[in-house]
Coordinates of C-alpha atoms and ligand atoms in Angstrom, one line a residue:
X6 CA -26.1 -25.9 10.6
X7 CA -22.3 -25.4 10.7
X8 CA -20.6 -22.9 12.9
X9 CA -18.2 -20.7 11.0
X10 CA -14.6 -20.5 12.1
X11 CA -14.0 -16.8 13.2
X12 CA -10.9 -15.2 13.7
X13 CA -10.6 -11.5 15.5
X14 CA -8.9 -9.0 13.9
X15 CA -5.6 -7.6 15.5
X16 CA -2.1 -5.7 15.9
X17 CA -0.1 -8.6 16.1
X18 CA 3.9 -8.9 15.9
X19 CA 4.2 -5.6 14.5
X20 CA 8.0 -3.7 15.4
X21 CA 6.8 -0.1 16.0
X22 CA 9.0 3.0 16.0
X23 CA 7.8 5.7 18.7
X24 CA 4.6 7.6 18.5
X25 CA 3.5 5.1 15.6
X26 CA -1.0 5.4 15.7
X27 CA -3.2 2.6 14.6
X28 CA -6.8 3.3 14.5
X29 CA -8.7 0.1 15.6
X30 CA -10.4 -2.0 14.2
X31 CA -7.3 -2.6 12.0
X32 CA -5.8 -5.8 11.1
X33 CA -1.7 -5.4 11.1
X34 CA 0.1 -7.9 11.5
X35 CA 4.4 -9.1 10.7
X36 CA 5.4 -5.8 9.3
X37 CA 7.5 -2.7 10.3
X38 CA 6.1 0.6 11.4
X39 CA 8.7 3.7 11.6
X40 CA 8.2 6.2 14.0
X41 CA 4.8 8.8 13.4
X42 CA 3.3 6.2 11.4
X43 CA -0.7 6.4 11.3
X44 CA -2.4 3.6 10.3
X45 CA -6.6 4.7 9.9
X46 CA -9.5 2.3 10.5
X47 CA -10.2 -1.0 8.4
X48 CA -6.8 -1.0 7.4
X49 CA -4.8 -4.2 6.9
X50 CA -0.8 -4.1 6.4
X51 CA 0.2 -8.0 6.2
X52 CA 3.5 -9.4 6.8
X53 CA 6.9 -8.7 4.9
X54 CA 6.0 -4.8 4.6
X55 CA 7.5 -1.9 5.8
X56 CA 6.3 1.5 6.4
X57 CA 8.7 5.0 7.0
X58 CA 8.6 7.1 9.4
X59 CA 5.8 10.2 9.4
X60 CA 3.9 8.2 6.5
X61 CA 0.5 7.7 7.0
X62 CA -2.4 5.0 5.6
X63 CA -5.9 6.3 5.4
X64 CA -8.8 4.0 6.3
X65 CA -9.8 1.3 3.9
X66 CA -6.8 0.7 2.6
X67 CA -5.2 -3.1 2.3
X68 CA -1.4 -3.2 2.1
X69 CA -0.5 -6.8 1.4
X70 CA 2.7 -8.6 1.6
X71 CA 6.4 -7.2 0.4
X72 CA 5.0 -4.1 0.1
X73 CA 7.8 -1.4 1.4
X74 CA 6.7 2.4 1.7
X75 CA 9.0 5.4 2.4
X76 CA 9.0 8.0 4.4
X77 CA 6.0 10.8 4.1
X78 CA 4.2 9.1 1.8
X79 CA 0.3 10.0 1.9
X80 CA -1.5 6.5 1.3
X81 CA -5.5 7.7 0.6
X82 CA -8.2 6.2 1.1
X83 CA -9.2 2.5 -0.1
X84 CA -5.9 2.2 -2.2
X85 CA -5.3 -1.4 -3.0
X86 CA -1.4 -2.7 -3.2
X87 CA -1.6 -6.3 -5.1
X88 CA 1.7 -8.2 -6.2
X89 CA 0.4 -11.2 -7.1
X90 CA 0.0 -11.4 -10.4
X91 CA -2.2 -14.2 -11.4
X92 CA 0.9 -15.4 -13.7
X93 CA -0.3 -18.7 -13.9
X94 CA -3.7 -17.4 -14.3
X95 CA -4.8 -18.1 -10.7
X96 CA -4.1 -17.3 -7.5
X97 CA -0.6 -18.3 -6.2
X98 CA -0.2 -20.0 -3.3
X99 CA 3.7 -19.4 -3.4
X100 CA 4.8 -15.9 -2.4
X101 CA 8.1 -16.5 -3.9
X102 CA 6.7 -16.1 -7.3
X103 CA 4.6 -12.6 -6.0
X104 CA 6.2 -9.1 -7.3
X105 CA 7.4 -6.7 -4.8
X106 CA 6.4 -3.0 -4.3
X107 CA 8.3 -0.5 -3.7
X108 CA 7.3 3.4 -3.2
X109 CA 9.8 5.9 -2.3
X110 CA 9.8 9.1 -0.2
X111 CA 6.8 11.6 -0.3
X112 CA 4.5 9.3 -2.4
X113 CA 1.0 10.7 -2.2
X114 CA -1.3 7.9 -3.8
X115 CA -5.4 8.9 -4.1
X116 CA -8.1 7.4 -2.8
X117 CA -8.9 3.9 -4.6
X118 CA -6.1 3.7 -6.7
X119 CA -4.7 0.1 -6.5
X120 CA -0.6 -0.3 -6.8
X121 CA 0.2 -3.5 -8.8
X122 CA 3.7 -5.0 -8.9
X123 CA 6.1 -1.7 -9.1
X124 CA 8.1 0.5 -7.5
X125 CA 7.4 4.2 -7.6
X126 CA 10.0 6.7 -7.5
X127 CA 10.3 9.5 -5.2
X128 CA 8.1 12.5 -5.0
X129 CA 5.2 10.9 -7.3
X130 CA 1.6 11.9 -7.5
X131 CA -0.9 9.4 -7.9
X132 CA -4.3 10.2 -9.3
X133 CA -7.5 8.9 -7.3
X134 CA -8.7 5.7 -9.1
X135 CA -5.6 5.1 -11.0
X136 CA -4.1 1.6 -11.9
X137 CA -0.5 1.7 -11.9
X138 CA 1.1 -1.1 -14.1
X139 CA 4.3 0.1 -14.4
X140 CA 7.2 1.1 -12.3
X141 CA 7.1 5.4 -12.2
X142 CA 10.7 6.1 -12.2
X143 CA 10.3 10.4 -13.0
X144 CA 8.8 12.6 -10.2
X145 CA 5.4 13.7 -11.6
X146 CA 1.6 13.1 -11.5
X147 CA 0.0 10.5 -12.9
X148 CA -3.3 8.6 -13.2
X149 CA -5.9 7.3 -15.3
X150 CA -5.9 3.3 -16.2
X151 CA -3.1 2.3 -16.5
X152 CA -1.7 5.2 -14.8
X153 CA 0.0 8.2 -17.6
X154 CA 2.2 10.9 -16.4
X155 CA -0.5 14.3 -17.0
X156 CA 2.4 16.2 -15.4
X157 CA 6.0 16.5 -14.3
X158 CA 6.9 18.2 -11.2
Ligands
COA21 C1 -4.4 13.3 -10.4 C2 -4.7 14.7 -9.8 C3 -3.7 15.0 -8.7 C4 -4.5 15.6 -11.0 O1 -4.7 16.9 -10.6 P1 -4.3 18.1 -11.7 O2 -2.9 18.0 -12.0 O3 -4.8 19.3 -11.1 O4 -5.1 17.6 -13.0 P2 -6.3 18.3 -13.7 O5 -7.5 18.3 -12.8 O6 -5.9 19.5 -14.4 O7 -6.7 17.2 -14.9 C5 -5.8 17.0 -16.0 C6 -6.4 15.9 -16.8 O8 -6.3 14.6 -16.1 C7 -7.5 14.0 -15.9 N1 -7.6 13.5 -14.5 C8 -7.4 14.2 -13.4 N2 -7.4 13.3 -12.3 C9 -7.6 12.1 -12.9 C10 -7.7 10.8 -12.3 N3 -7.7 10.6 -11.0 N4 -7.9 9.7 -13.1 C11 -8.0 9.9 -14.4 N5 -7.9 11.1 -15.0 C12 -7.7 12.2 -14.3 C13 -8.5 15.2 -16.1 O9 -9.8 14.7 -16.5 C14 -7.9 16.0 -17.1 O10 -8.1 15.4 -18.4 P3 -8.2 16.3 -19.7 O11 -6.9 16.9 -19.9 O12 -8.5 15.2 -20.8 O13 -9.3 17.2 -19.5 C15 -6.1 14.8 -9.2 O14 -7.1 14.8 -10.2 C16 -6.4 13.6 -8.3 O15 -6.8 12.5 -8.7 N6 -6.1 13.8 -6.9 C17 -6.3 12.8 -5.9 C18 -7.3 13.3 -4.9 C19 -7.5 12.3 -3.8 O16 -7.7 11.2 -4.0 N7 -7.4 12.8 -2.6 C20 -7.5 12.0 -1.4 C21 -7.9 12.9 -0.2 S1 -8.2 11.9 1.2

């Protein structure tokens, strides 16, 4: 019988504002945390991603790489950021080739929604379970699969 390789999760290398929060066990690692950011349990943020001040990540949720996240943004539960694309139809090793994501301010994304390649404009709603494929560039709420504006604000 083989022994697996096991690696511990961790808050590695991670350039914290003050007050930032990071419920463990989280794994955060390479990324930027502005001050009053709270990170919840079984989180992972990866390298390459920021996140702004007062903004805060509920449990469950996996941030991976080039994501960047404003300020006061509400991240729910579970909400999966992916960028890359399966282009080639596989996974790429090259992280050149991934998309980057962008939300602005006062994003408030619900639980188990997953963020794809985009940027989201300031001030949008996201419904739980949504599937954004395309960049949100009007304040308003939207959701469903992919994600429609229901509303504008
Ligand atoms: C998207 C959301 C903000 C919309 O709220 P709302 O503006 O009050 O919308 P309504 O409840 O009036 O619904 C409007 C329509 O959108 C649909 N809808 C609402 N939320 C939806 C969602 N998440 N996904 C798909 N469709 C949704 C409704 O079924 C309704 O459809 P209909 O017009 O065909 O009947 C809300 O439903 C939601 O998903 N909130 C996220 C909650 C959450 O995850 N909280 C985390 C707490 S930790």
């Amino acid at each position: 019988m083989a022994t697996p390789k096991t690696l511990q999760v961790g808050i590695v290398d991670v350039q914290c504002g003050e007050g930032v929060t990071i419920v463990q066990p989280s794994n955060v690692y390479g990324c930027e945390l502005a001050e009053q950011v709270f990170v919840g349990p079984f989180v992972e943020v990866q390298k390459h991603t920021r996140i702004g001040a007062r903004t805060k990540v509920q449990s469950h949720t996996f941030v991976c790489e080039y994501v960047s996240i404003g300020e006061d943004c509400f991240i729910g539960h579970g909400v999966m950021f992916a960028n890359d694309m399966f282009k080639s139809g596989k996974p790429d090793p090259n992280s050149d080739n991934w998309g980057r994501i962008v939300l602005g301010d006062r994003v408030t994304v619900g639980s188990n929604a997953t963020i794809l390649a985009v940027s989201i404009c300031d001030d949008a709603v996201i419904g739980a379970g949504s599937v954004v494929t395309k960049d949100i560039t009007q304040p308003g709420i939207y959701a469903g699969n992919p994600a429609k504006l229901l509303r504008a604000l």
